Amino acid sequence: MIAKDAVPLSDVAKKLGRTVGRLTFTTPSHVYNPLAYAWTAHRQYLEKAGDAKGRVLLLGMNPGPWGMAQTGVPFGEIHMARDWLGIAAPLRGPLPQTHPRYPIVGFDCTRSEGSGKRFWGWAQQRFGTPEAFFAQLMVWNYCPLLFIADGRNLVPGKLHADELAPLLKACDAALARLLDVLQPRAVVGIGRWAQERAQNACGERIPVGYLLHPSPANPAASKHWDQTADAALAPWLESA
């Protein structure tokens, strides 16, 4: 049964963006919230993904600086988001204070998000069309914020405990509502941290799996990641 307070995905995302946007952080020097300034493109993504029930939910960790931080799309490498997913929209202000190494320029960004290129490249090769992909899968980033500290990307788990606790509370609440809406047949964490958050939310109600993160910084992911993804998702996906 769907929870009585289940709401459309856009409402879940909008509330999450507003909630985390009110949090304060001192560990990172810069915090980007693409659910605010890249909301138009993110809404396009949610509309394209749809709210069909019974799919596999792929749970990412948080935005990358050249992916979702620019496009508003999870793992949203510029060319894949625009040319394959068919998503493009201008940014809306005001933009947050940006680090000089990580400017926010939206779809004018000339950098490529390696993990997003690998992820959506696999999706394109395996499913052919976004419609076929979203018929079986949905992708959601557990945390919508990008953190930068000491001029580098800071993963959420490295935040100070008193900063992390309210962030987890907000993201857990959004994920719980997402599960109510989508009723997925399985949730697969992309990376161990995402898997842990998925297990925390699902308990014994929904099967939880693990998928190696497609980051080019991970040597293991550079060797046949597409085959790794196929194998990890095989228990829940229909044959291509």
PDB file of N, CA and C in Angstrom, residues 126-227:
ATOM      1  N   ARG A 126      22.756  -0.408 -23.058  1.00  0.00           N
ATOM      2  CA  ARG A 126      21.947  -1.563 -22.657  1.00  0.00           C
ATOM      3  C   ARG A 126      20.483  -1.415 -23.011  1.00  0.00           C
ATOM      4  N   PHE A 127      19.949  -0.196 -22.864  1.00  0.00           N
ATOM      5  CA  PHE A 127      18.508  -0.009 -23.026  1.00  0.00           C
ATOM      6  C   PHE A 127      18.121   0.688 -24.323  1.00  0.00           C
ATOM      7  N   GLY A 128      19.032   1.417 -24.911  1.00  0.00           N
ATOM      8  CA  GLY A 128      18.742   2.044 -26.191  1.00  0.00           C
ATOM      9  C   GLY A 128      18.081   3.398 -26.090  1.00  0.00           C
ATOM     10  N   THR A 129      17.022   3.503 -25.321  1.00  0.00           N
ATOM     11  CA  THR A 129      16.286   4.752 -25.185  1.00  0.00           C
ATOM     12  C   THR A 129      16.073   5.075 -23.710  1.00  0.00           C
ATOM     13  N   PRO A 130      15.928   6.366 -23.369  1.00  0.00           N
ATOM     14  CA  PRO A 130      15.614   6.713 -21.981  1.00  0.00           C
ATOM     15  C   PRO A 130      14.315   6.070 -21.509  1.00  0.00           C
ATOM     16  N   GLU A 131      13.345   5.971 -22.404  1.00  0.00           N
ATOM     17  CA  GLU A 131      12.055   5.391 -22.029  1.00  0.00           C
ATOM     18  C   GLU A 131      12.210   3.938 -21.580  1.00  0.00           C
ATOM     19  N   ALA A 132      13.065   3.183 -22.302  1.00  0.00           N
ATOM     20  CA  ALA A 132      13.287   1.786 -21.930  1.00  0.00           C
ATOM     21  C   ALA A 132      14.042   1.697 -20.604  1.00  0.00           C
ATOM     22  N   PHE A 133      14.968   2.612 -20.398  1.00  0.00           N
ATOM     23  CA  PHE A 133      15.701   2.638 -19.125  1.00  0.00           C
ATOM     24  C   PHE A 133      14.759   2.917 -17.972  1.00  0.00           C
ATOM     25  N   PHE A 134      13.953   3.970 -18.091  1.00  0.00           N
ATOM     26  CA  PHE A 134      13.085   4.373 -16.984  1.00  0.00           C
ATOM     27  C   PHE A 134      11.904   3.430 -16.790  1.00  0.00           C
ATOM     28  N   ALA A 135      11.676   2.544 -17.728  1.00  0.00           N
ATOM     29  CA  ALA A 135      10.638   1.530 -17.532  1.00  0.00           C
ATOM     30  C   ALA A 135      11.048   0.533 -16.461  1.00  0.00           C
ATOM     31  N   GLN A 136      12.371   0.401 -16.250  1.00  0.00           N
ATOM     32  CA  GLN A 136      12.847  -0.560 -15.269  1.00  0.00           C
ATOM     33  C   GLN A 136      13.609   0.066 -14.105  1.00  0.00           C
ATOM     34  N   LEU A 137      14.134   1.270 -14.303  1.00  0.00           N
ATOM     35  CA  LEU A 137      15.034   1.860 -13.321  1.00  0.00           C
ATOM     36  C   LEU A 137      14.700   3.314 -13.037  1.00  0.00           C
ATOM     37  N   MET A 138      15.087   3.754 -11.858  1.00  0.00           N
ATOM     38  CA  MET A 138      15.002   5.146 -11.468  1.00  0.00           C
ATOM     39  C   MET A 138      16.279   5.475 -10.701  1.00  0.00           C
ATOM     40  N   VAL A 139      16.841   6.657 -10.921  1.00  0.00           N
ATOM     41  CA  VAL A 139      18.069   7.062 -10.239  1.00  0.00           C
ATOM     42  C   VAL A 139      17.788   8.278  -9.368  1.00  0.00           C
ATOM     43  N   TRP A 140      18.277   8.236  -8.154  1.00  0.00           N
ATOM     44  CA  TRP A 140      18.047   9.309  -7.182  1.00  0.00           C
ATOM     45  C   TRP A 140      19.310   9.468  -6.350  1.00  0.00           C
ATOM     46  N   ASN A 141      19.762  10.680  -6.147  1.00  0.00           N
ATOM     47  CA  ASN A 141      20.879  10.924  -5.250  1.00  0.00           C
ATOM     48  C   ASN A 141      20.361  11.113  -3.833  1.00  0.00           C
ATOM     49  N   TYR A 142      20.885  10.309  -2.921  1.00  0.00           N
ATOM     50  CA  TYR A 142      20.453  10.386  -1.528  1.00  0.00           C
ATOM     51  C   TYR A 142      20.602  11.799  -0.977  1.00  0.00           C
ATOM     52  N   CYS A 143      21.762  12.397  -1.156  1.00  0.00           N
ATOM     53  CA  CYS A 143      22.018  13.767  -0.711  1.00  0.00           C
ATOM     54  C   CYS A 143      22.104  14.670  -1.937  1.00  0.00           C
ATOM     55  N   PRO A 144      21.372  15.766  -1.979  1.00  0.00           N
ATOM     56  CA  PRO A 144      21.408  16.631  -3.154  1.00  0.00           C
ATOM     57  C   PRO A 144      22.486  17.707  -3.132  1.00  0.00           C
ATOM     58  N   LEU A 145      23.286  17.753  -2.082  1.00  0.00           N
ATOM     59  CA  LEU A 145      24.271  18.820  -1.934  1.00  0.00           C
ATOM     60  C   LEU A 145      25.671  18.361  -2.339  1.00  0.00           C
ATOM     61  N   LEU A 146      26.411  19.274  -2.967  1.00  0.00           N
ATOM     62  CA  LEU A 146      27.830  19.084  -3.239  1.00  0.00           C
ATOM     63  C   LEU A 146      28.619  19.907  -2.228  1.00  0.00           C
ATOM     64  N   PHE A 147      29.613  19.297  -1.620  1.00  0.00           N
ATOM     65  CA  PHE A 147      30.446  19.972  -0.623  1.00  0.00           C
ATOM     66  C   PHE A 147      31.879  20.087  -1.149  1.00  0.00           C
ATOM     67  N   ILE A 148      32.494  21.239  -0.910  1.00  0.00           N
ATOM     68  CA  ILE A 148      33.882  21.463  -1.300  1.00  0.00           C
ATOM     69  C   ILE A 148      34.654  21.938  -0.070  1.00  0.00           C
ATOM     70  N   ALA A 149      35.780  21.285   0.175  1.00  0.00           N
ATOM     71  CA  ALA A 149      36.649  21.663   1.289  1.00  0.00           C
ATOM     72  C   ALA A 149      38.091  21.539   0.833  1.00  0.00           C
ATOM     73  N   ASP A 150      38.882  22.537   1.165  1.00  0.00           N
ATOM     74  CA  ASP A 150      40.301  22.548   0.779  1.00  0.00           C
ATOM     75  C   ASP A 150      40.468  22.379  -0.729  1.00  0.00           C
ATOM     76  N   GLY A 151      39.547  22.963  -1.468  1.00  0.00           N
ATOM     77  CA  GLY A 151      39.633  22.939  -2.921  1.00  0.00           C
ATOM     78  C   GLY A 151      39.324  21.601  -3.559  1.00  0.00           C
ATOM     79  N   ARG A 152      38.688  20.697  -2.796  1.00  0.00           N
ATOM     80  CA  ARG A 152      38.375  19.371  -3.326  1.00  0.00           C
ATOM     81  C   ARG A 152      36.958  18.964  -2.944  1.00  0.00           C
ATOM     82  N   ASN A 153      36.427  18.029  -3.720  1.00  0.00           N
ATOM     83  CA  ASN A 153      35.117  17.473  -3.439  1.00  0.00           C
ATOM     84  C   ASN A 153      35.146  16.749  -2.095  1.00  0.00           C
ATOM     85  N   LEU A 154      34.196  17.056  -1.222  1.00  0.00           N
ATOM     86  CA  LEU A 154      34.112  16.442   0.100  1.00  0.00           C
ATOM     87  C   LEU A 154      32.868  15.566   0.155  1.00  0.00           C
ATOM     88  N   VAL A 155      33.041  14.278   0.415  1.00  0.00           N
ATOM     89  CA  VAL A 155      31.887  13.389   0.475  1.00  0.00           C
ATOM     90  C   VAL A 155      31.116  13.654   1.764  1.00  0.00           C
ATOM     91  N   PRO A 156      29.790  13.443   1.764  1.00  0.00           N
ATOM     92  CA  PRO A 156      28.979  13.778   2.942  1.00  0.00           C
ATOM     93  C   PRO A 156      29.454  13.101   4.223  1.00  0.00           C
ATOM     94  N   GLY A 157      29.929  11.868   4.114  1.00  0.00           N
ATOM     95  CA  GLY A 157      30.340  11.143   5.307  1.00  0.00           C
ATOM     96  C   GLY A 157      31.504  11.764   6.039  1.00  0.00           C
ATOM     97  N   LYS A 158      32.208  12.707   5.404  1.00  0.00           N
ATOM     98  CA  LYS A 158      33.343  13.379   6.021  1.00  0.00           C
ATOM     99  C   LYS A 158      32.942  14.656   6.753  1.00  0.00           C
ATOM    100  N   LEU A 159      31.667  14.992   6.749  1.00  0.00           N
ATOM    101  CA  LEU A 159      31.210  16.156   7.498  1.00  0.00           C
ATOM    102  C   LEU A 159      31.347  15.904   8.997  1.00  0.00           C
ATOM    103  N   HIS A 160      31.461  16.996   9.761  1.00  0.00           N
ATOM    104  CA  HIS A 160      31.484  16.877  11.220  1.00  0.00           C
ATOM    105  C   HIS A 160      30.159  16.274  11.678  1.00  0.00           C
ATOM    106  N   ALA A 161      30.194  15.517  12.755  1.00  0.00           N
ATOM    107  CA  ALA A 161      29.024  14.776  13.218  1.00  0.00           C
ATOM    108  C   ALA A 161      27.807  15.664  13.428  1.00  0.00           C
ATOM    109  N   ASP A 162      28.011  16.873  13.996  1.00  0.00           N
ATOM    110  CA  ASP A 162      26.858  17.731  14.263  1.00  0.00           C
ATOM    111  C   ASP A 162      26.301  18.360  12.995  1.00  0.00           C
ATOM    112  N   GLU A 163      27.049  18.323  11.903  1.00  0.00           N
ATOM    113  CA  GLU A 163      26.533  18.765  10.605  1.00  0.00           C
ATOM    114  C   GLU A 163      25.876  17.608   9.866  1.00  0.00           C
ATOM    115  N   LEU A 164      26.454  16.429  10.033  1.00  0.00           N
ATOM    116  CA  LEU A 164      25.957  15.261   9.303  1.00  0.00           C
ATOM    117  C   LEU A 164      24.600  14.807   9.799  1.00  0.00           C
ATOM    118  N   ALA A 165      24.376  14.869  11.113  1.00  0.00           N
ATOM    119  CA  ALA A 165      23.135  14.338  11.686  1.00  0.00           C
ATOM    120  C   ALA A 165      21.881  14.978  11.095  1.00  0.00           C
ATOM    121  N   PRO A 166      21.750  16.309  11.054  1.00  0.00           N
ATOM    122  CA  PRO A 166      20.541  16.890  10.461  1.00  0.00           C
ATOM    123  C   PRO A 166      20.443  16.657   8.961  1.00  0.00           C
ATOM    124  N   LEU A 167      21.590  16.533   8.289  1.00  0.00           N
ATOM    125  CA  LEU A 167      21.559  16.230   6.862  1.00  0.00           C
ATOM    126  C   LEU A 167      20.989  14.835   6.624  1.00  0.00           C
ATOM    127  N   LEU A 168      21.460  13.860   7.388  1.00  0.00           N
ATOM    128  CA  LEU A 168      20.944  12.502   7.257  1.00  0.00           C
ATOM    129  C   LEU A 168      19.454  12.439   7.576  1.00  0.00           C
ATOM    130  N   LYS A 169      19.034  13.192   8.580  1.00  0.00           N
ATOM    131  CA  LYS A 169      17.622  13.203   8.947  1.00  0.00           C
ATOM    132  C   LYS A 169      16.764  13.678   7.776  1.00  0.00           C
ATOM    133  N   ALA A 170      17.188  14.750   7.116  1.00  0.00           N
ATOM    134  CA  ALA A 170      16.426  15.289   5.990  1.00  0.00           C
ATOM    135  C   ALA A 170      16.434  14.329   4.808  1.00  0.00           C
ATOM    136  N   CYS A 171      17.601  13.769   4.519  1.00  0.00           N
ATOM    137  CA  CYS A 171      17.711  12.875   3.364  1.00  0.00           C
ATOM    138  C   CYS A 171      17.006  11.547   3.607  1.00  0.00           C
ATOM    139  N   ASP A 172      17.055  11.050   4.848  1.00  0.00           N
ATOM    140  CA  ASP A 172      16.332   9.824   5.181  1.00  0.00           C
ATOM    141  C   ASP A 172      14.829  10.023   5.024  1.00  0.00           C
ATOM    142  N   ALA A 173      14.333  11.180   5.456  1.00  0.00           N
ATOM    143  CA  ALA A 173      12.899  11.450   5.342  1.00  0.00           C
ATOM    144  C   ALA A 173      12.472  11.500   3.881  1.00  0.00           C
ATOM    145  N   ALA A 174      13.289  12.135   3.041  1.00  0.00           N
ATOM    146  CA  ALA A 174      12.964  12.208   1.614  1.00  0.00           C
ATOM    147  C   ALA A 174      13.007  10.826   0.985  1.00  0.00           C
ATOM    148  N   LEU A 175      13.997  10.029   1.349  1.00  0.00           N
ATOM    149  CA  LEU A 175      14.090   8.689   0.790  1.00  0.00           C
ATOM    150  C   LEU A 175      12.905   7.834   1.211  1.00  0.00           C
ATOM    151  N   ALA A 176      12.459   7.976   2.444  1.00  0.00           N
ATOM    152  CA  ALA A 176      11.298   7.224   2.907  1.00  0.00           C
ATOM    153  C   ALA A 176      10.061   7.582   2.096  1.00  0.00           C
ATOM    154  N   ARG A 177       9.890   8.858   1.798  1.00  0.00           N
ATOM    155  CA  ARG A 177       8.742   9.282   0.992  1.00  0.00           C
ATOM    156  C   ARG A 177       8.877   8.780  -0.436  1.00  0.00           C
ATOM    157  N   LEU A 178      10.112   8.785  -0.935  1.00  0.00           N
ATOM    158  CA  LEU A 178      10.355   8.280  -2.279  1.00  0.00           C
ATOM    159  C   LEU A 178       9.977   6.802  -2.379  1.00  0.00           C
ATOM    160  N   LEU A 179      10.340   6.028  -1.370  1.00  0.00           N
ATOM    161  CA  LEU A 179      10.003   4.612  -1.365  1.00  0.00           C
ATOM    162  C   LEU A 179       8.494   4.404  -1.329  1.00  0.00           C
ATOM    163  N   ASP A 180       7.788   5.250  -0.608  1.00  0.00           N
ATOM    164  CA  ASP A 180       6.330   5.159  -0.571  1.00  0.00           C
ATOM    165  C   ASP A 180       5.724   5.400  -1.949  1.00  0.00           C
ATOM    166  N   VAL A 181       6.283   6.361  -2.654  1.00  0.00           N
ATOM    167  CA  VAL A 181       5.742   6.696  -3.975  1.00  0.00           C
ATOM    168  C   VAL A 181       6.088   5.617  -4.994  1.00  0.00           C
ATOM    169  N   LEU A 182       7.345   5.202  -5.039  1.00  0.00           N
ATOM    170  CA  LEU A 182       7.811   4.304  -6.097  1.00  0.00           C
ATOM    171  C   LEU A 182       7.588   2.826  -5.793  1.00  0.00           C
ATOM    172  N   GLN A 183       7.533   2.461  -4.541  1.00  0.00           N
ATOM    173  CA  GLN A 183       7.399   1.055  -4.158  1.00  0.00           C
ATOM    174  C   GLN A 183       8.342   0.187  -4.995  1.00  0.00           C
ATOM    175  N   PRO A 184       9.632   0.424  -4.942  1.00  0.00           N
ATOM    176  CA  PRO A 184      10.566  -0.306  -5.798  1.00  0.00           C
ATOM    177  C   PRO A 184      10.660  -1.778  -5.425  1.00  0.00           C
ATOM    178  N   ARG A 185      10.981  -2.597  -6.411  1.00  0.00           N
ATOM    179  CA  ARG A 185      11.170  -4.020  -6.125  1.00  0.00           C
ATOM    180  C   ARG A 185      12.528  -4.287  -5.509  1.00  0.00           C
ATOM    181  N   ALA A 186      13.448  -3.328  -5.662  1.00  0.00           N
ATOM    182  CA  ALA A 186      14.762  -3.413  -5.037  1.00  0.00           C
ATOM    183  C   ALA A 186      15.377  -2.026  -5.032  1.00  0.00           C
ATOM    184  N   VAL A 187      16.299  -1.802  -4.109  1.00  0.00           N
ATOM    185  CA  VAL A 187      17.074  -0.566  -4.063  1.00  0.00           C
ATOM    186  C   VAL A 187      18.545  -0.964  -4.123  1.00  0.00           C
ATOM    187  N   VAL A 188      19.279  -0.368  -5.037  1.00  0.00           N
ATOM    188  CA  VAL A 188      20.688  -0.702  -5.224  1.00  0.00           C
ATOM    189  C   VAL A 188      21.526   0.534  -4.959  1.00  0.00           C
ATOM    190  N   GLY A 189      22.384   0.465  -3.951  1.00  0.00           N
ATOM    191  CA  GLY A 189      23.255   1.577  -3.631  1.00  0.00           C
ATOM    192  C   GLY A 189      24.443   1.612  -4.565  1.00  0.00           C
ATOM    193  N   ILE A 190      24.697   2.775  -5.147  1.00  0.00           N
ATOM    194  CA  ILE A 190      25.860   2.947  -6.017  1.00  0.00           C
ATOM    195  C   ILE A 190      27.006   3.420  -5.127  1.00  0.00           C
ATOM    196  N   GLY A 191      27.817   2.479  -4.691  1.00  0.00           N
ATOM    197  CA  GLY A 191      28.843   2.761  -3.687  1.00  0.00           C
ATOM    198  C   GLY A 191      28.381   2.277  -2.324  1.00  0.00           C
ATOM    199  N   ARG A 192      29.350   2.015  -1.437  1.00  0.00           N
ATOM    200  CA  ARG A 192      29.017   1.431  -0.142  1.00  0.00           C
ATOM    201  C   ARG A 192      28.241   2.384   0.756  1.00  0.00           C
ATOM    202  N   TRP A 193      28.588   3.672   0.720  1.00  0.00           N
ATOM    203  CA  TRP A 193      27.894   4.615   1.595  1.00  0.00           C
ATOM    204  C   TRP A 193      26.416   4.703   1.221  1.00  0.00           C
ATOM    205  N   ALA A 194      26.146   4.768  -0.072  1.00  0.00           N
ATOM    206  CA  ALA A 194      24.755   4.808  -0.529  1.00  0.00           C
ATOM    207  C   ALA A 194      24.037   3.510  -0.176  1.00  0.00           C
ATOM    208  N   GLN A 195      24.740   2.390  -0.280  1.00  0.00           N
ATOM    209  CA  GLN A 195      24.138   1.115   0.093  1.00  0.00           C
ATOM    210  C   GLN A 195      23.746   1.108   1.569  1.00  0.00           C
ATOM    211  N   GLU A 196      24.601   1.668   2.420  1.00  0.00           N
ATOM    212  CA  GLU A 196      24.298   1.733   3.843  1.00  0.00           C
ATOM    213  C   GLU A 196      23.058   2.575   4.111  1.00  0.00           C
ATOM    214  N   ARG A 197      22.944   3.713   3.422  1.00  0.00           N
ATOM    215  CA  ARG A 197      21.769   4.552   3.620  1.00  0.00           C
ATOM    216  C   ARG A 197      20.505   3.856   3.096  1.00  0.00           C
ATOM    217  N   ALA A 198      20.654   3.114   2.018  1.00  0.00           N
ATOM    218  CA  ALA A 198      19.516   2.365   1.483  1.00  0.00           C
ATOM    219  C   ALA A 198      19.077   1.283   2.471  1.00  0.00           C
ATOM    220  N   GLN A 199      20.042   0.566   3.034  1.00  0.00           N
ATOM    221  CA  GLN A 199      19.703  -0.482   3.984  1.00  0.00           C
ATOM    222  C   GLN A 199      19.034   0.100   5.215  1.00  0.00           C
ATOM    223  N   ASN A 200      19.503   1.252   5.654  1.00  0.00           N
ATOM    224  CA  ASN A 200      18.904   1.928   6.803  1.00  0.00           C
ATOM    225  C   ASN A 200      17.441   2.271   6.530  1.00  0.00           C
ATOM    226  N   ALA A 201      17.143   2.682   5.319  1.00  0.00           N
ATOM    227  CA  ALA A 201      15.776   3.084   4.970  1.00  0.00           C
ATOM    228  C   ALA A 201      14.866   1.889   4.700  1.00  0.00           C
ATOM    229  N   CYS A 202      15.426   0.835   4.114  1.00  0.00           N
ATOM    230  CA  CYS A 202      14.597  -0.284   3.664  1.00  0.00           C
ATOM    231  C   CYS A 202      14.402  -1.360   4.715  1.00  0.00           C
ATOM    232  N   GLY A 203      15.377  -1.510   5.613  1.00  0.00           N
ATOM    233  CA  GLY A 203      15.266  -2.578   6.587  1.00  0.00           C
ATOM    234  C   GLY A 203      15.127  -3.924   5.894  1.00  0.00           C
ATOM    235  N   GLU A 204      14.116  -4.682   6.304  1.00  0.00           N
ATOM    236  CA  GLU A 204      13.857  -5.984   5.689  1.00  0.00           C
ATOM    237  C   GLU A 204      12.715  -5.919   4.684  1.00  0.00           C
ATOM    238  N   ARG A 205      12.160  -4.726   4.473  1.00  0.00           N
ATOM    239  CA  ARG A 205      10.976  -4.617   3.615  1.00  0.00           C
ATOM    240  C   ARG A 205      11.298  -4.754   2.140  1.00  0.00           C
ATOM    241  N   ILE A 206      12.455  -4.221   1.738  1.00  0.00           N
ATOM    242  CA  ILE A 206      12.811  -4.154   0.317  1.00  0.00           C
ATOM    243  C   ILE A 206      14.231  -4.686   0.160  1.00  0.00           C
ATOM    244  N   PRO A 207      14.462  -5.546  -0.828  1.00  0.00           N
ATOM    245  CA  PRO A 207      15.830  -6.031  -1.053  1.00  0.00           C
ATOM    246  C   PRO A 207      16.776  -4.878  -1.381  1.00  0.00           C
ATOM    247  N   VAL A 208      17.981  -4.940  -0.846  1.00  0.00           N
ATOM    248  CA  VAL A 208      18.987  -3.914  -1.086  1.00  0.00           C
ATOM    249  C   VAL A 208      20.218  -4.565  -1.708  1.00  0.00           C
ATOM    250  N   GLY A 209      20.698  -3.964  -2.799  1.00  0.00           N
ATOM    251  CA  GLY A 209      21.882  -4.472  -3.466  1.00  0.00           C
ATOM    252  C   GLY A 209      22.983  -3.434  -3.502  1.00  0.00           C
ATOM    253  N   TYR A 210      24.072  -3.824  -4.124  1.00  0.00           N
ATOM    254  CA  TYR A 210      25.249  -2.957  -4.212  1.00  0.00           C
ATOM    255  C   TYR A 210      25.769  -2.930  -5.637  1.00  0.00           C
ATOM    256  N   LEU A 211      26.135  -1.729  -6.095  1.00  0.00           N
ATOM    257  CA  LEU A 211      26.756  -1.558  -7.400  1.00  0.00           C
ATOM    258  C   LEU A 211      28.007  -0.711  -7.227  1.00  0.00           C
ATOM    259  N   LEU A 212      29.101  -1.196  -7.734  1.00  0.00           N
ATOM    260  CA  LEU A 212      30.356  -0.460  -7.688  1.00  0.00           C
ATOM    261  C   LEU A 212      30.181   0.918  -8.308  1.00  0.00           C
ATOM    262  N   HIS A 213      30.684   1.954  -7.636  1.00  0.00           N
ATOM    263  CA  HIS A 213      30.559   3.308  -8.177  1.00  0.00           C
ATOM    264  C   HIS A 213      31.379   3.419  -9.460  1.00  0.00           C
ATOM    265  N   PRO A 214      30.836   4.085 -10.482  1.00  0.00           N
ATOM    266  CA  PRO A 214      31.533   4.151 -11.778  1.00  0.00           C
ATOM    267  C   PRO A 214      32.616   5.213 -11.874  1.00  0.00           C
ATOM    268  N   SER A 215      33.086   5.739 -10.768  1.00  0.00           N
ATOM    269  CA  SER A 215      34.085   6.799 -10.795  1.00  0.00           C
ATOM    270  C   SER A 215      35.369   6.352 -11.488  1.00  0.00           C
ATOM    271  N   PRO A 216      35.900   7.149 -12.410  1.00  0.00           N
ATOM    272  CA  PRO A 216      37.183   6.832 -13.035  1.00  0.00           C
ATOM    273  C   PRO A 216      38.328   6.793 -12.035  1.00  0.00           C
ATOM    274  N   ALA A 217      38.144   7.399 -10.859  1.00  0.00           N
ATOM    275  CA  ALA A 217      39.183   7.371  -9.829  1.00  0.00           C
ATOM    276  C   ALA A 217      39.314   5.996  -9.182  1.00  0.00           C
ATOM    277  N   ASN A 218      38.334   5.149  -9.411  1.00  0.00           N
ATOM    278  CA  ASN A 218      38.348   3.796  -8.864  1.00  0.00           C
ATOM    279  C   ASN A 218      38.882   2.839  -9.925  1.00  0.00           C
ATOM    280  N   PRO A 219      40.094   2.290  -9.749  1.00  0.00           N
ATOM    281  CA  PRO A 219      40.666   1.402 -10.770  1.00  0.00           C
ATOM    282  C   PRO A 219      39.767   0.213 -11.103  1.00  0.00           C
ATOM    283  N   ALA A 220      39.070  -0.298 -10.092  1.00  0.00           N
ATOM    284  CA  ALA A 220      38.200  -1.446 -10.337  1.00  0.00           C
ATOM    285  C   ALA A 220      37.051  -1.103 -11.267  1.00  0.00           C
ATOM    286  N   ALA A 221      36.598   0.156 -11.212  1.00  0.00           N
ATOM    287  CA  ALA A 221      35.482   0.561 -12.060  1.00  0.00           C
ATOM    288  C   ALA A 221      35.907   0.774 -13.503  1.00  0.00           C
ATOM    289  N   SER A 222      37.193   0.919 -13.719  1.00  0.00           N
ATOM    290  CA  SER A 222      37.683   1.161 -15.075  1.00  0.00           C
ATOM    291  C   SER A 222      37.766  -0.121 -15.898  1.00  0.00           C
ATOM    292  N   LYS A 223      37.573  -1.245 -15.256  1.00  0.00           N
ATOM    293  CA  LYS A 223      37.645  -2.526 -15.957  1.00  0.00           C
ATOM    294  C   LYS A 223      36.243  -3.107 -16.128  1.00  0.00           C
ATOM    295  N   HIS A 224      35.670  -2.909 -17.286  1.00  0.00           N
ATOM    296  CA  HIS A 224      34.390  -3.538 -17.644  1.00  0.00           C
ATOM    297  C   HIS A 224      33.277  -3.175 -16.663  1.00  0.00           C
ATOM    298  N   TRP A 225      33.123  -1.857 -16.363  1.00  0.00           N
ATOM    299  CA  TRP A 225      32.082  -1.470 -15.423  1.00  0.00           C
ATOM    300  C   TRP A 225      30.702  -1.820 -15.953  1.00  0.00           C
ATOM    301  N   ASP A 226      30.521  -1.771 -17.267  1.00  0.00           N
ATOM    302  CA  ASP A 226      29.229  -2.117 -17.833  1.00  0.00           C
ATOM    303  C   ASP A 226      28.844  -3.554 -17.503  1.00  0.00           C
ATOM    304  N   GLN A 227      29.805  -4.454 -17.558  1.00  0.00           N
ATOM    305  CA  GLN A 227      29.532  -5.842 -17.210  1.00  0.00           C
ATOM    306  C   GLN A 227      29.270  -5.987 -15.714  1.00  0.00           C
TER     307      GLN A 227
END
